[in-house]
Amino acid sequence: MKRPTGQKPKGAAPRSTRPRAAPQQPQRPAQRGARAQQPRRSSRLRAWARHHRAMALDSLQRLIRYPLGNLLTMLAIAIALVLPAALWLTLDSARLLDAELDDSATLTAYLEISVELPEAKRIEQAVSADEAVQGTRLVSAEQGMADFQQSLGVEDALSGLDDNPLPHSIVVRPGSVDPELMQALAERLDDIAGVDEVRLDLAWVERLRHLAALGTRVALALGVLFGLGVLLVVGNTIRLSVESRRREIEVVMLIGATHAFVRRPFLYSGAWYGFGGGVLALGLLSLGNHWLSLPVAALAESYGASFSLPRLDFTGSTILLSCSTLLGWLGAWLAVSRHLASIRPR
């Protein structure tokens, strides 16, 4: 029997009119673990500065833990620095003396006996007109005799002379103390009418300048030699420190530390050694100056002069401390770099 159209079969489940849901996708598990992140430049600089500060303080504390041995090392550095610094001070005083001698380097033009005082003044004006002349001073015959008697102490012996045998003279201060220029000036002055003779003696000035040049070279040579001595002292001390911390260095290098990281505390130790040696050198120089100042002053006073030993000023002290610190740093750098090349982490 046919079913009527549009009727459902008995027992059939009614169709749902709701839309079917889309199949759910499996959820991805959340990512766990470390993620790579590029640090900022400012963070790296702050970390670098913190490590430098920490290594500087740590190296200083290590030096303080063993004061006697480290003080002896600094004293050896100070002794190596004292002699070049003392020669430097001596050369400074010699340069000051050379400047004073340059001011005292003069020519003396002796006039003819027949020249009277008015004529002598005219000749002085002609001499001062030369472009190479910086200044002149006329010494009359009477003043020359008085100075001669006072310097030799023979007033009674020369008081019976009827006539004054000394002529008028003109003391000439040249603008340059170059020997060739002064010799040319002396020849021009000798050609002036009324000038009998021109005396020029620069041999002692040349000898002093040669001695000053020799002293400069000796000071530089000694400075280089004693500077190498400071490098050896600091380098040997840092080498022993590296050997005592060899296991620590190997462990640090195993976890990825660079040579610069390992080298940093030893560099600060070398700089502290150099700085301490410079401070002790300044103390030794001050002590030596105080010890020798009285005998030197008494010796200069016995010759009718005043002289005091030179002292290091602020600039000189800063240069000495900077050089000593730099030498200590350089000695440490050479020693550590040499030994780090031989250390291989196992």
mmCIF file of C-alpha atoms in Angstrom, residues 242-252 346:
data_model
loop_
_atom_site.group_PDB
_atom_site.id
_atom_site.type_symbol
_atom_site.label_atom_id
_atom_site.label_comp_id
_atom_site.label_asym_id
_atom_site.label_seq_id
_atom_site.Cartn_x
_atom_site.Cartn_y
_atom_site.Cartn_z
ATOM 1 C CA VAL A 242 97.710 34.570 37.684
ATOM 2 C CA GLU A 243 99.369 31.262 38.569
ATOM 3 C CA SER A 244 97.761 31.231 42.016
ATOM 4 C CA ARG A 245 94.301 31.695 40.428
ATOM 5 C CA ARG A 246 94.844 29.384 37.464
ATOM 6 C CA ARG A 247 92.060 26.944 38.413
ATOM 7 C CA GLU A 248 89.619 29.783 38.897
ATOM 8 C CA ILE A 249 90.511 31.182 35.478
ATOM 9 C CA GLU A 250 90.019 27.803 33.804
ATOM 10 C CA VAL A 251 86.563 27.400 35.372
ATOM 11 C CA VAL A 252 85.501 30.894 34.323
ATOM 12 C CA ARG A 346 90.193 21.231 30.340
#
